Protein backbone atom coordinates (compact mmCIF):
# COMPACT_ATOMS: atom_id res chain seq x y z
CA UNK A 1 0.00 0.00 0.00
CA UNK A 2 2.29 2.74 -1.15
CA UNK A 3 1.62 6.25 0.07
CA UNK A 4 3.48 8.84 -1.91
CA UNK A 5 3.79 12.56 -2.37
CA UNK A 6 5.01 14.28 -5.52
CA UNK A 7 6.37 17.74 -4.89
CA UNK A 8 8.00 20.34 -7.09
CA UNK A 9 7.73 23.92 -8.23
CA UNK A 10 4.87 25.09 -10.44
CA UNK A 11 5.46 23.90 -13.98
CA UNK A 12 7.70 21.00 -12.98
CA UNK A 13 5.23 18.48 -14.38
CA UNK A 14 3.87 17.14 -11.09
CA UNK A 15 0.33 16.65 -12.35
CA UNK A 16 1.36 14.89 -15.57
CA UNK A 17 3.77 12.57 -13.81
CA UNK A 18 1.36 11.98 -10.90
CA UNK A 19 -1.23 10.54 -13.28
CA UNK A 20 1.28 8.21 -14.89
CA UNK A 21 2.87 7.04 -11.67
CA UNK A 22 -0.44 6.50 -9.91
CA UNK A 23 -1.61 4.34 -12.79
CA UNK A 24 1.59 2.37 -12.71
CA UNK A 25 1.36 1.79 -8.97
CA UNK A 26 -2.40 1.21 -8.98
CA UNK A 27 -3.11 3.96 -6.48
CA UNK A 28 -5.33 7.00 -6.71
CA UNK A 29 -3.75 10.41 -7.49
CA UNK A 30 -5.06 13.25 -5.36
CA UNK A 31 -4.24 16.74 -6.64
CA UNK A 32 -5.33 19.59 -4.38
CA UNK A 33 -4.96 22.02 -7.32
CA UNK A 34 -7.32 19.88 -9.45
CA UNK A 35 -9.85 19.58 -6.62
CA UNK A 36 -9.80 23.35 -6.13
CA UNK A 37 -10.12 23.99 -9.88
CA UNK A 38 -13.09 21.60 -10.13
CA UNK A 39 -14.76 23.45 -7.28
CA UNK A 40 -14.09 26.83 -8.85
CA UNK A 41 -15.59 25.59 -12.10
CA UNK A 42 -18.63 24.19 -10.32
CA UNK A 43 -19.00 27.41 -8.31
CA UNK A 44 -19.29 25.48 -5.06
CA UNK A 45 -18.82 27.31 -1.73
CA UNK A 46 -15.32 25.82 -1.53
CA UNK A 47 -14.55 27.07 -5.03
CA UNK A 48 -15.88 30.53 -4.30
CA UNK A 49 -13.65 30.68 -1.24
CA UNK A 50 -10.55 29.42 -3.04
CA UNK A 51 -10.80 31.34 -6.29
CA UNK A 52 -9.30 34.69 -5.30
CA UNK A 53 -6.31 33.06 -3.62
CA UNK A 54 -5.66 30.87 -6.63
CA UNK A 55 -5.94 33.69 -9.14
CA UNK A 56 -3.40 35.66 -7.10
CA UNK A 57 -1.09 32.64 -6.88
CA UNK A 58 -1.46 32.58 -3.09
CA UNK A 59 -1.98 29.48 -1.01
CA UNK A 60 -5.56 28.79 -0.07
CA UNK A 61 -5.68 29.09 3.75
CA UNK A 62 -4.80 25.97 5.72
CA UNK A 63 -8.18 26.01 7.46
CA UNK A 64 -9.81 25.30 4.09
CA UNK A 65 -7.15 23.10 2.51
CA UNK A 66 -6.52 20.85 5.50
CA UNK A 67 -10.16 20.01 5.92
CA UNK A 68 -10.55 19.27 2.23
CA UNK A 69 -7.61 16.85 2.33
CA UNK A 70 -8.83 15.19 5.52
CA UNK A 71 -12.21 14.57 3.87
CA UNK A 72 -10.59 13.23 0.72
CA UNK A 73 -8.34 10.87 2.65
CA UNK A 74 -11.32 9.43 4.47
CA UNK A 75 -12.77 8.04 1.24
CA UNK A 76 -12.52 4.34 0.56
CA UNK A 77 -10.39 4.48 -2.61
CA UNK A 78 -7.29 5.45 -0.61
CA UNK A 79 -7.23 2.07 1.12
CA UNK A 80 -4.85 0.70 -1.47
CA UNK A 81 -2.53 3.68 -1.17
CA UNK A 82 -2.41 7.14 -2.74
CA UNK A 83 -0.24 9.65 -4.49
CA UNK A 84 -0.65 13.18 -3.20
CA UNK A 85 0.11 16.01 -5.62
CA UNK A 86 0.36 19.54 -4.25
CA UNK A 87 -0.17 18.81 -0.58
CA UNK A 88 1.52 19.37 1.83
CA UNK A 89 3.25 22.53 0.64
CA UNK A 90 3.77 24.26 4.00
CA UNK A 91 5.35 22.94 7.19
CA UNK A 92 2.02 23.40 8.99
CA UNK A 93 0.40 21.15 6.38
CA UNK A 94 3.09 18.52 6.97
CA UNK A 95 2.18 18.50 10.65
CA UNK A 96 -1.50 18.23 9.83
CA UNK A 97 -0.96 15.38 7.39
CA UNK A 98 1.21 13.60 9.96
CA UNK A 99 -1.71 13.72 12.36
CA UNK A 100 -4.22 12.41 9.83
CA UNK A 101 -1.96 9.52 8.90
CA UNK A 102 -0.87 8.74 12.46
CA UNK A 103 -4.55 8.23 13.32
CA UNK A 104 -4.40 5.14 11.11
CA UNK A 105 -0.82 4.31 12.06
CA UNK A 106 0.33 5.35 8.62
CA UNK A 107 3.00 7.61 7.15
CA UNK A 108 4.30 8.62 3.73
CA UNK A 109 6.61 6.01 2.22
CA UNK A 110 8.18 8.16 -0.47
CA UNK A 111 8.37 11.82 -1.40
CA UNK A 112 9.37 12.45 -5.01
CA UNK A 113 10.76 15.88 -5.74
CA UNK A 114 10.87 17.08 -9.33
CA UNK A 115 13.72 19.50 -9.94
CA UNK A 116 13.81 22.24 -12.57
CA UNK A 117 15.25 25.73 -12.63
CA UNK A 118 13.08 28.83 -12.44
CA UNK A 119 13.72 30.13 -15.95
CA UNK A 120 12.74 26.80 -17.53
CA UNK A 121 9.61 26.76 -15.37
CA UNK A 122 8.56 30.27 -16.33
CA UNK A 123 8.88 29.51 -20.02
CA UNK A 124 6.96 26.23 -19.67
CA UNK A 125 4.15 27.92 -17.76
CA UNK A 126 3.88 30.74 -20.24
CA UNK A 127 3.64 28.12 -22.98
CA UNK A 128 0.92 26.32 -21.04
CA UNK A 129 -0.97 29.60 -20.57
CA UNK A 130 -1.48 29.82 -24.32
CA UNK A 131 -2.93 26.32 -24.45
CA UNK A 132 -5.02 26.01 -21.29
CA UNK A 133 -5.66 29.62 -20.33
CA UNK A 134 -5.25 28.80 -16.64
CA UNK A 135 -6.06 31.99 -14.79
CA UNK A 136 -2.90 31.79 -12.67
CA UNK A 137 -0.50 31.35 -15.58
CA UNK A 138 0.63 34.92 -16.22
CA UNK A 139 4.10 36.22 -15.59
CA UNK A 140 3.54 38.11 -12.33
CA UNK A 141 1.49 35.32 -10.75
CA UNK A 142 3.95 32.67 -11.96
CA UNK A 143 6.84 34.53 -10.27
CA UNK A 144 4.82 34.77 -7.10
CA UNK A 145 4.02 31.04 -7.10
CA UNK A 146 7.71 30.26 -7.65
CA UNK A 147 8.67 32.53 -4.76
CA UNK A 148 6.18 30.81 -2.47
CA UNK A 149 7.68 27.48 -3.47
CA UNK A 150 11.15 28.66 -2.49
CA UNK A 151 10.00 30.39 0.68
CA UNK A 152 7.62 27.76 2.02
CA UNK A 153 7.65 24.48 0.15
CA UNK A 154 11.40 23.94 0.20
CA UNK A 155 11.09 23.67 4.00
CA UNK A 156 8.67 20.79 3.40
CA UNK A 157 11.28 19.11 1.22
CA UNK A 158 13.86 19.60 4.00
CA UNK A 159 11.58 17.85 6.49
CA UNK A 160 11.17 14.80 4.30
CA UNK A 161 14.89 14.77 3.57
CA UNK A 162 15.51 14.47 7.30
CA UNK A 163 13.10 11.56 7.41
CA UNK A 164 15.06 9.88 4.62
CA UNK A 165 12.08 9.37 2.35
CA UNK A 166 13.01 11.93 -0.30
CA UNK A 167 13.92 11.02 -3.87
CA UNK A 168 15.01 13.80 -6.20
CA UNK A 169 14.35 13.42 -9.91
CA UNK A 170 15.50 15.71 -12.69
CA UNK A 171 12.33 17.16 -14.24
CA UNK A 172 14.02 18.48 -17.38
CA UNK A 173 13.51 16.37 -20.49
CA UNK A 174 10.67 14.67 -22.30
CA UNK A 175 7.60 13.48 -20.41
CA UNK A 176 8.41 9.80 -21.02
CA UNK A 177 12.03 10.34 -20.06
CA UNK A 178 11.04 11.84 -16.71
CA UNK A 179 8.52 9.05 -16.07
CA UNK A 180 11.26 6.49 -16.68
CA UNK A 181 13.56 8.27 -14.24
CA UNK A 182 10.84 8.21 -11.59
CA UNK A 183 10.00 4.53 -12.12
CA UNK A 184 13.70 3.66 -11.95
CA UNK A 185 14.11 5.61 -8.73
CA UNK A 186 11.04 3.98 -7.20
CA UNK A 187 12.36 0.56 -8.10
CA UNK A 188 14.96 0.92 -5.39
CA UNK A 189 13.67 -1.55 -2.79
CA UNK A 190 14.66 0.90 -0.10
CA UNK A 191 11.57 2.88 -1.03
CA UNK A 192 8.90 0.53 -2.29
CA UNK A 193 8.35 -3.12 -2.96
CA UNK A 194 9.75 -3.97 -6.41
CA UNK A 195 7.47 -2.64 -9.14
P1 LIG B 1 1.10 24.81 -9.05
O1 LIG B 1 1.78 23.96 -10.04
O2 LIG B 1 1.12 26.26 -9.36
O3 LIG B 1 1.55 24.53 -7.67
P2 LIG B 1 -1.46 23.50 -8.47
O4 LIG B 1 -2.42 23.05 -9.49
O5 LIG B 1 -0.75 22.44 -7.67
O6 LIG B 1 -0.43 24.43 -9.24
O7 LIG B 1 -2.18 24.50 -7.46
C1 LIG B 1 -2.89 25.61 -7.96
C2 LIG B 1 -3.31 26.53 -6.80
O8 LIG B 1 -4.19 25.79 -5.90
C3 LIG B 1 -2.20 27.04 -5.90
O9 LIG B 1 -1.55 28.18 -6.43
C4 LIG B 1 -2.98 27.36 -4.62
O10 LIG B 1 -3.71 28.56 -4.74
C5 LIG B 1 -3.98 26.21 -4.56
N1 LIG B 1 -3.43 25.08 -3.78
C6 LIG B 1 -3.15 23.84 -4.26
N2 LIG B 1 -2.65 23.05 -3.29
C7 LIG B 1 -2.59 23.81 -2.17
C8 LIG B 1 -2.14 23.60 -0.83
N3 LIG B 1 -1.63 22.42 -0.45
N4 LIG B 1 -2.23 24.61 0.04
C9 LIG B 1 -2.73 25.80 -0.31
N5 LIG B 1 -3.16 26.09 -1.56
C10 LIG B 1 -3.09 25.11 -2.48
PDB file of C-alpha atoms and ligand atoms in Angstrom:
ATOM      1  CA  UNK A   1       0.000   0.000   0.000  1.00  0.00           C
ATOM      2  CA  UNK A   2       2.289   2.745  -1.148  1.00  0.00           C
ATOM      3  CA  UNK A   3       1.623   6.252   0.068  1.00  0.00           C
ATOM      4  CA  UNK A   4       3.479   8.841  -1.910  1.00  0.00           C
ATOM      5  CA  UNK A   5       3.793  12.563  -2.371  1.00  0.00           C
ATOM      6  CA  UNK A   6       5.011  14.279  -5.521  1.00  0.00           C
ATOM      7  CA  UNK A   7       6.367  17.739  -4.888  1.00  0.00           C
ATOM      8  CA  UNK A   8       7.997  20.340  -7.089  1.00  0.00           C
ATOM      9  CA  UNK A   9       7.731  23.923  -8.234  1.00  0.00           C
ATOM     10  CA  UNK A  10       4.865  25.086 -10.441  1.00  0.00           C
ATOM     11  CA  UNK A  11       5.463  23.901 -13.985  1.00  0.00           C
ATOM     12  CA  UNK A  12       7.695  21.004 -12.982  1.00  0.00           C
ATOM     13  CA  UNK A  13       5.225  18.479 -14.378  1.00  0.00           C
ATOM     14  CA  UNK A  14       3.866  17.138 -11.095  1.00  0.00           C
ATOM     15  CA  UNK A  15       0.330  16.652 -12.354  1.00  0.00           C
ATOM     16  CA  UNK A  16       1.361  14.895 -15.566  1.00  0.00           C
ATOM     17  CA  UNK A  17       3.767  12.574 -13.807  1.00  0.00           C
ATOM     18  CA  UNK A  18       1.357  11.977 -10.901  1.00  0.00           C
ATOM     19  CA  UNK A  19      -1.228  10.537 -13.280  1.00  0.00           C
ATOM     20  CA  UNK A  20       1.278   8.209 -14.893  1.00  0.00           C
ATOM     21  CA  UNK A  21       2.869   7.044 -11.671  1.00  0.00           C
ATOM     22  CA  UNK A  22      -0.440   6.497  -9.906  1.00  0.00           C
ATOM     23  CA  UNK A  23      -1.615   4.336 -12.794  1.00  0.00           C
ATOM     24  CA  UNK A  24       1.590   2.366 -12.711  1.00  0.00           C
ATOM     25  CA  UNK A  25       1.358   1.790  -8.966  1.00  0.00           C
ATOM     26  CA  UNK A  26      -2.401   1.213  -8.977  1.00  0.00           C
ATOM     27  CA  UNK A  27      -3.106   3.964  -6.479  1.00  0.00           C
ATOM     28  CA  UNK A  28      -5.328   7.004  -6.706  1.00  0.00           C
ATOM     29  CA  UNK A  29      -3.747  10.406  -7.487  1.00  0.00           C
ATOM     30  CA  UNK A  30      -5.057  13.249  -5.364  1.00  0.00           C
ATOM     31  CA  UNK A  31      -4.243  16.740  -6.640  1.00  0.00           C
ATOM     32  CA  UNK A  32      -5.329  19.591  -4.381  1.00  0.00           C
ATOM     33  CA  UNK A  33      -4.962  22.017  -7.315  1.00  0.00           C
ATOM     34  CA  UNK A  34      -7.321  19.877  -9.445  1.00  0.00           C
ATOM     35  CA  UNK A  35      -9.847  19.579  -6.617  1.00  0.00           C
ATOM     36  CA  UNK A  36      -9.798  23.347  -6.135  1.00  0.00           C
ATOM     37  CA  UNK A  37     -10.122  23.994  -9.884  1.00  0.00           C
ATOM     38  CA  UNK A  38     -13.089  21.601 -10.134  1.00  0.00           C
ATOM     39  CA  UNK A  39     -14.758  23.450  -7.281  1.00  0.00           C
ATOM     40  CA  UNK A  40     -14.085  26.831  -8.852  1.00  0.00           C
ATOM     41  CA  UNK A  41     -15.592  25.587 -12.096  1.00  0.00           C
ATOM     42  CA  UNK A  42     -18.635  24.189 -10.317  1.00  0.00           C
ATOM     43  CA  UNK A  43     -18.999  27.413  -8.312  1.00  0.00           C
ATOM     44  CA  UNK A  44     -19.287  25.476  -5.060  1.00  0.00           C
ATOM     45  CA  UNK A  45     -18.822  27.311  -1.726  1.00  0.00           C
ATOM     46  CA  UNK A  46     -15.317  25.819  -1.525  1.00  0.00           C
ATOM     47  CA  UNK A  47     -14.545  27.069  -5.031  1.00  0.00           C
ATOM     48  CA  UNK A  48     -15.877  30.535  -4.305  1.00  0.00           C
ATOM     49  CA  UNK A  49     -13.650  30.678  -1.236  1.00  0.00           C
ATOM     50  CA  UNK A  50     -10.547  29.415  -3.039  1.00  0.00           C
ATOM     51  CA  UNK A  51     -10.798  31.344  -6.294  1.00  0.00           C
ATOM     52  CA  UNK A  52      -9.300  34.688  -5.304  1.00  0.00           C
ATOM     53  CA  UNK A  53      -6.312  33.058  -3.621  1.00  0.00           C
ATOM     54  CA  UNK A  54      -5.662  30.865  -6.634  1.00  0.00           C
ATOM     55  CA  UNK A  55      -5.939  33.686  -9.141  1.00  0.00           C
ATOM     56  CA  UNK A  56      -3.397  35.664  -7.096  1.00  0.00           C
ATOM     57  CA  UNK A  57      -1.089  32.638  -6.881  1.00  0.00           C
ATOM     58  CA  UNK A  58      -1.461  32.581  -3.086  1.00  0.00           C
ATOM     59  CA  UNK A  59      -1.977  29.482  -1.014  1.00  0.00           C
ATOM     60  CA  UNK A  60      -5.558  28.788  -0.067  1.00  0.00           C
ATOM     61  CA  UNK A  61      -5.676  29.090   3.751  1.00  0.00           C
ATOM     62  CA  UNK A  62      -4.803  25.973   5.718  1.00  0.00           C
ATOM     63  CA  UNK A  63      -8.176  26.006   7.458  1.00  0.00           C
ATOM     64  CA  UNK A  64      -9.810  25.302   4.090  1.00  0.00           C
ATOM     65  CA  UNK A  65      -7.147  23.096   2.507  1.00  0.00           C
ATOM     66  CA  UNK A  66      -6.516  20.845   5.498  1.00  0.00           C
ATOM     67  CA  UNK A  67     -10.162  20.011   5.923  1.00  0.00           C
ATOM     68  CA  UNK A  68     -10.547  19.271   2.232  1.00  0.00           C
ATOM     69  CA  UNK A  69      -7.611  16.852   2.333  1.00  0.00           C
ATOM     70  CA  UNK A  70      -8.835  15.195   5.520  1.00  0.00           C
ATOM     71  CA  UNK A  71     -12.213  14.566   3.870  1.00  0.00           C
ATOM     72  CA  UNK A  72     -10.587  13.229   0.720  1.00  0.00           C
ATOM     73  CA  UNK A  73      -8.341  10.874   2.651  1.00  0.00           C
ATOM     74  CA  UNK A  74     -11.317   9.431   4.470  1.00  0.00           C
ATOM     75  CA  UNK A  75     -12.765   8.042   1.235  1.00  0.00           C
ATOM     76  CA  UNK A  76     -12.518   4.335   0.565  1.00  0.00           C
ATOM     77  CA  UNK A  77     -10.391   4.483  -2.605  1.00  0.00           C
ATOM     78  CA  UNK A  78      -7.286   5.453  -0.612  1.00  0.00           C
ATOM     79  CA  UNK A  79      -7.230   2.071   1.116  1.00  0.00           C
ATOM     80  CA  UNK A  80      -4.848   0.699  -1.472  1.00  0.00           C
ATOM     81  CA  UNK A  81      -2.532   3.685  -1.165  1.00  0.00           C
ATOM     82  CA  UNK A  82      -2.415   7.136  -2.738  1.00  0.00           C
ATOM     83  CA  UNK A  83      -0.236   9.651  -4.494  1.00  0.00           C
ATOM     84  CA  UNK A  84      -0.645  13.182  -3.196  1.00  0.00           C
ATOM     85  CA  UNK A  85       0.109  16.006  -5.621  1.00  0.00           C
ATOM     86  CA  UNK A  86       0.355  19.539  -4.255  1.00  0.00           C
ATOM     87  CA  UNK A  87      -0.170  18.806  -0.580  1.00  0.00           C
ATOM     88  CA  UNK A  88       1.519  19.374   1.829  1.00  0.00           C
ATOM     89  CA  UNK A  89       3.247  22.530   0.638  1.00  0.00           C
ATOM     90  CA  UNK A  90       3.766  24.257   4.001  1.00  0.00           C
ATOM     91  CA  UNK A  91       5.354  22.937   7.189  1.00  0.00           C
ATOM     92  CA  UNK A  92       2.022  23.399   8.991  1.00  0.00           C
ATOM     93  CA  UNK A  93       0.398  21.155   6.381  1.00  0.00           C
ATOM     94  CA  UNK A  94       3.091  18.521   6.971  1.00  0.00           C
ATOM     95  CA  UNK A  95       2.182  18.500  10.653  1.00  0.00           C
ATOM     96  CA  UNK A  96      -1.499  18.235   9.830  1.00  0.00           C
ATOM     97  CA  UNK A  97      -0.961  15.377   7.392  1.00  0.00           C
ATOM     98  CA  UNK A  98       1.214  13.596   9.961  1.00  0.00           C
ATOM     99  CA  UNK A  99      -1.712  13.725  12.359  1.00  0.00           C
ATOM    100  CA  UNK A 100      -4.216  12.410   9.829  1.00  0.00           C
ATOM    101  CA  UNK A 101      -1.959   9.518   8.904  1.00  0.00           C
ATOM    102  CA  UNK A 102      -0.873   8.744  12.459  1.00  0.00           C
ATOM    103  CA  UNK A 103      -4.554   8.234  13.318  1.00  0.00           C
ATOM    104  CA  UNK A 104      -4.403   5.140  11.106  1.00  0.00           C
ATOM    105  CA  UNK A 105      -0.824   4.313  12.063  1.00  0.00           C
ATOM    106  CA  UNK A 106       0.333   5.355   8.620  1.00  0.00           C
ATOM    107  CA  UNK A 107       3.004   7.606   7.147  1.00  0.00           C
ATOM    108  CA  UNK A 108       4.300   8.618   3.734  1.00  0.00           C
ATOM    109  CA  UNK A 109       6.613   6.013   2.217  1.00  0.00           C
ATOM    110  CA  UNK A 110       8.178   8.155  -0.472  1.00  0.00           C
ATOM    111  CA  UNK A 111       8.371  11.821  -1.400  1.00  0.00           C
ATOM    112  CA  UNK A 112       9.366  12.450  -5.012  1.00  0.00           C
ATOM    113  CA  UNK A 113      10.760  15.879  -5.740  1.00  0.00           C
ATOM    114  CA  UNK A 114      10.869  17.085  -9.333  1.00  0.00           C
ATOM    115  CA  UNK A 115      13.721  19.504  -9.941  1.00  0.00           C
ATOM    116  CA  UNK A 116      13.808  22.240 -12.569  1.00  0.00           C
ATOM    117  CA  UNK A 117      15.246  25.728 -12.633  1.00  0.00           C
ATOM    118  CA  UNK A 118      13.082  28.827 -12.436  1.00  0.00           C
ATOM    119  CA  UNK A 119      13.719  30.127 -15.946  1.00  0.00           C
ATOM    120  CA  UNK A 120      12.741  26.799 -17.531  1.00  0.00           C
ATOM    121  CA  UNK A 121       9.611  26.759 -15.371  1.00  0.00           C
ATOM    122  CA  UNK A 122       8.559  30.268 -16.328  1.00  0.00           C
ATOM    123  CA  UNK A 123       8.878  29.513 -20.019  1.00  0.00           C
ATOM    124  CA  UNK A 124       6.963  26.232 -19.672  1.00  0.00           C
ATOM    125  CA  UNK A 125       4.150  27.919 -17.760  1.00  0.00           C
ATOM    126  CA  UNK A 126       3.877  30.744 -20.242  1.00  0.00           C
ATOM    127  CA  UNK A 127       3.641  28.122 -22.984  1.00  0.00           C
ATOM    128  CA  UNK A 128       0.923  26.321 -21.039  1.00  0.00           C
ATOM    129  CA  UNK A 129      -0.974  29.595 -20.571  1.00  0.00           C
ATOM    130  CA  UNK A 130      -1.479  29.820 -24.317  1.00  0.00           C
ATOM    131  CA  UNK A 131      -2.933  26.316 -24.447  1.00  0.00           C
ATOM    132  CA  UNK A 132      -5.019  26.013 -21.292  1.00  0.00           C
ATOM    133  CA  UNK A 133      -5.655  29.619 -20.329  1.00  0.00           C
ATOM    134  CA  UNK A 134      -5.249  28.795 -16.639  1.00  0.00           C
ATOM    135  CA  UNK A 135      -6.060  31.987 -14.793  1.00  0.00           C
ATOM    136  CA  UNK A 136      -2.900  31.795 -12.672  1.00  0.00           C
ATOM    137  CA  UNK A 137      -0.495  31.346 -15.583  1.00  0.00           C
ATOM    138  CA  UNK A 138       0.633  34.918 -16.224  1.00  0.00           C
ATOM    139  CA  UNK A 139       4.104  36.220 -15.586  1.00  0.00           C
ATOM    140  CA  UNK A 140       3.541  38.109 -12.329  1.00  0.00           C
ATOM    141  CA  UNK A 141       1.493  35.325 -10.745  1.00  0.00           C
ATOM    142  CA  UNK A 142       3.951  32.665 -11.959  1.00  0.00           C
ATOM    143  CA  UNK A 143       6.839  34.526 -10.271  1.00  0.00           C
ATOM    144  CA  UNK A 144       4.817  34.775  -7.097  1.00  0.00           C
ATOM    145  CA  UNK A 145       4.018  31.037  -7.101  1.00  0.00           C
ATOM    146  CA  UNK A 146       7.707  30.257  -7.647  1.00  0.00           C
ATOM    147  CA  UNK A 147       8.675  32.534  -4.759  1.00  0.00           C
ATOM    148  CA  UNK A 148       6.185  30.814  -2.474  1.00  0.00           C
ATOM    149  CA  UNK A 149       7.677  27.476  -3.470  1.00  0.00           C
ATOM    150  CA  UNK A 150      11.151  28.659  -2.495  1.00  0.00           C
ATOM    151  CA  UNK A 151       9.997  30.388   0.681  1.00  0.00           C
ATOM    152  CA  UNK A 152       7.620  27.759   2.017  1.00  0.00           C
ATOM    153  CA  UNK A 153       7.654  24.479   0.152  1.00  0.00           C
ATOM    154  CA  UNK A 154      11.403  23.938   0.205  1.00  0.00           C
ATOM    155  CA  UNK A 155      11.086  23.674   3.995  1.00  0.00           C
ATOM    156  CA  UNK A 156       8.672  20.795   3.404  1.00  0.00           C
ATOM    157  CA  UNK A 157      11.282  19.108   1.222  1.00  0.00           C
ATOM    158  CA  UNK A 158      13.860  19.597   4.004  1.00  0.00           C
ATOM    159  CA  UNK A 159      11.582  17.851   6.492  1.00  0.00           C
ATOM    160  CA  UNK A 160      11.167  14.799   4.300  1.00  0.00           C
ATOM    161  CA  UNK A 161      14.894  14.774   3.567  1.00  0.00           C
ATOM    162  CA  UNK A 162      15.514  14.469   7.304  1.00  0.00           C
ATOM    163  CA  UNK A 163      13.099  11.558   7.405  1.00  0.00           C
ATOM    164  CA  UNK A 164      15.059   9.876   4.624  1.00  0.00           C
ATOM    165  CA  UNK A 165      12.078   9.368   2.352  1.00  0.00           C
ATOM    166  CA  UNK A 166      13.014  11.929  -0.296  1.00  0.00           C
ATOM    167  CA  UNK A 167      13.917  11.017  -3.874  1.00  0.00           C
ATOM    168  CA  UNK A 168      15.013  13.799  -6.205  1.00  0.00           C
ATOM    169  CA  UNK A 169      14.350  13.425  -9.909  1.00  0.00           C
ATOM    170  CA  UNK A 170      15.505  15.714 -12.694  1.00  0.00           C
ATOM    171  CA  UNK A 171      12.333  17.158 -14.242  1.00  0.00           C
ATOM    172  CA  UNK A 172      14.021  18.480 -17.378  1.00  0.00           C
ATOM    173  CA  UNK A 173      13.510  16.373 -20.489  1.00  0.00           C
ATOM    174  CA  UNK A 174      10.668  14.671 -22.300  1.00  0.00           C
ATOM    175  CA  UNK A 175       7.602  13.485 -20.407  1.00  0.00           C
ATOM    176  CA  UNK A 176       8.413   9.800 -21.017  1.00  0.00           C
ATOM    177  CA  UNK A 177      12.025  10.338 -20.056  1.00  0.00           C
ATOM    178  CA  UNK A 178      11.045  11.843 -16.707  1.00  0.00           C
ATOM    179  CA  UNK A 179       8.521   9.048 -16.070  1.00  0.00           C
ATOM    180  CA  UNK A 180      11.257   6.487 -16.678  1.00  0.00           C
ATOM    181  CA  UNK A 181      13.556   8.274 -14.237  1.00  0.00           C
ATOM    182  CA  UNK A 182      10.839   8.205 -11.589  1.00  0.00           C
ATOM    183  CA  UNK A 183       9.998   4.534 -12.119  1.00  0.00           C
ATOM    184  CA  UNK A 184      13.695   3.658 -11.949  1.00  0.00           C
ATOM    185  CA  UNK A 185      14.112   5.612  -8.729  1.00  0.00           C
ATOM    186  CA  UNK A 186      11.036   3.976  -7.200  1.00  0.00           C
ATOM    187  CA  UNK A 187      12.356   0.557  -8.100  1.00  0.00           C
ATOM    188  CA  UNK A 188      14.963   0.924  -5.393  1.00  0.00           C
ATOM    189  CA  UNK A 189      13.672  -1.546  -2.795  1.00  0.00           C
ATOM    190  CA  UNK A 190      14.658   0.899  -0.104  1.00  0.00           C
ATOM    191  CA  UNK A 191      11.570   2.884  -1.029  1.00  0.00           C
ATOM    192  CA  UNK A 192       8.901   0.530  -2.285  1.00  0.00           C
ATOM    193  CA  UNK A 193       8.346  -3.121  -2.961  1.00  0.00           C
ATOM    194  CA  UNK A 194       9.754  -3.971  -6.414  1.00  0.00           C
ATOM    195  CA  UNK A 195       7.469  -2.644  -9.137  1.00  0.00           C
TER     196      UNK A 195
HETATM  197  P1  LIG B   1       1.102  24.813  -9.055  1.00  0.00           P
HETATM  198  O1  LIG B   1       1.780  23.955 -10.042  1.00  0.00           O
HETATM  199  O2  LIG B   1       1.122  26.258  -9.360  1.00  0.00           O
HETATM  200  O3  LIG B   1       1.554  24.532  -7.668  1.00  0.00           O
HETATM  201  P2  LIG B   1      -1.456  23.497  -8.474  1.00  0.00           P
HETATM  202  O4  LIG B   1      -2.420  23.048  -9.491  1.00  0.00           O
HETATM  203  O5  LIG B   1      -0.746  22.444  -7.674  1.00  0.00           O
HETATM  204  O6  LIG B   1      -0.432  24.433  -9.242  1.00  0.00           O
HETATM  205  O7  LIG B   1      -2.177  24.500  -7.458  1.00  0.00           O
HETATM  206  C1  LIG B   1      -2.895  25.610  -7.957  1.00  0.00           C
HETATM  207  C2  LIG B   1      -3.314  26.526  -6.796  1.00  0.00           C
HETATM  208  O8  LIG B   1      -4.186  25.791  -5.901  1.00  0.00           O
HETATM  209  C3  LIG B   1      -2.196  27.040  -5.896  1.00  0.00           C
HETATM  210  O9  LIG B   1      -1.549  28.184  -6.431  1.00  0.00           O
HETATM  211  C4  LIG B   1      -2.982  27.360  -4.621  1.00  0.00           C
HETATM  212  O10 LIG B   1      -3.711  28.562  -4.739  1.00  0.00           O
HETATM  213  C5  LIG B   1      -3.975  26.208  -4.561  1.00  0.00           C
HETATM  214  N1  LIG B   1      -3.427  25.076  -3.784  1.00  0.00           N
HETATM  215  C6  LIG B   1      -3.149  23.837  -4.257  1.00  0.00           C
HETATM  216  N2  LIG B   1      -2.646  23.054  -3.288  1.00  0.00           N
HETATM  217  C7  LIG B   1      -2.592  23.815  -2.167  1.00  0.00           C
HETATM  218  C8  LIG B   1      -2.136  23.598  -0.834  1.00  0.00           C
HETATM  219  N3  LIG B   1      -1.630  22.424  -0.449  1.00  0.00           N
HETATM  220  N4  LIG B   1      -2.232  24.612   0.045  1.00  0.00           N
HETATM  221  C9  LIG B   1      -2.732  25.801  -0.314  1.00  0.00           C
HETATM  222  N5  LIG B   1      -3.156  26.092  -1.555  1.00  0.00           N
HETATM  223  C10 LIG B   1      -3.092  25.114  -2.484  1.00  0.00           C
END
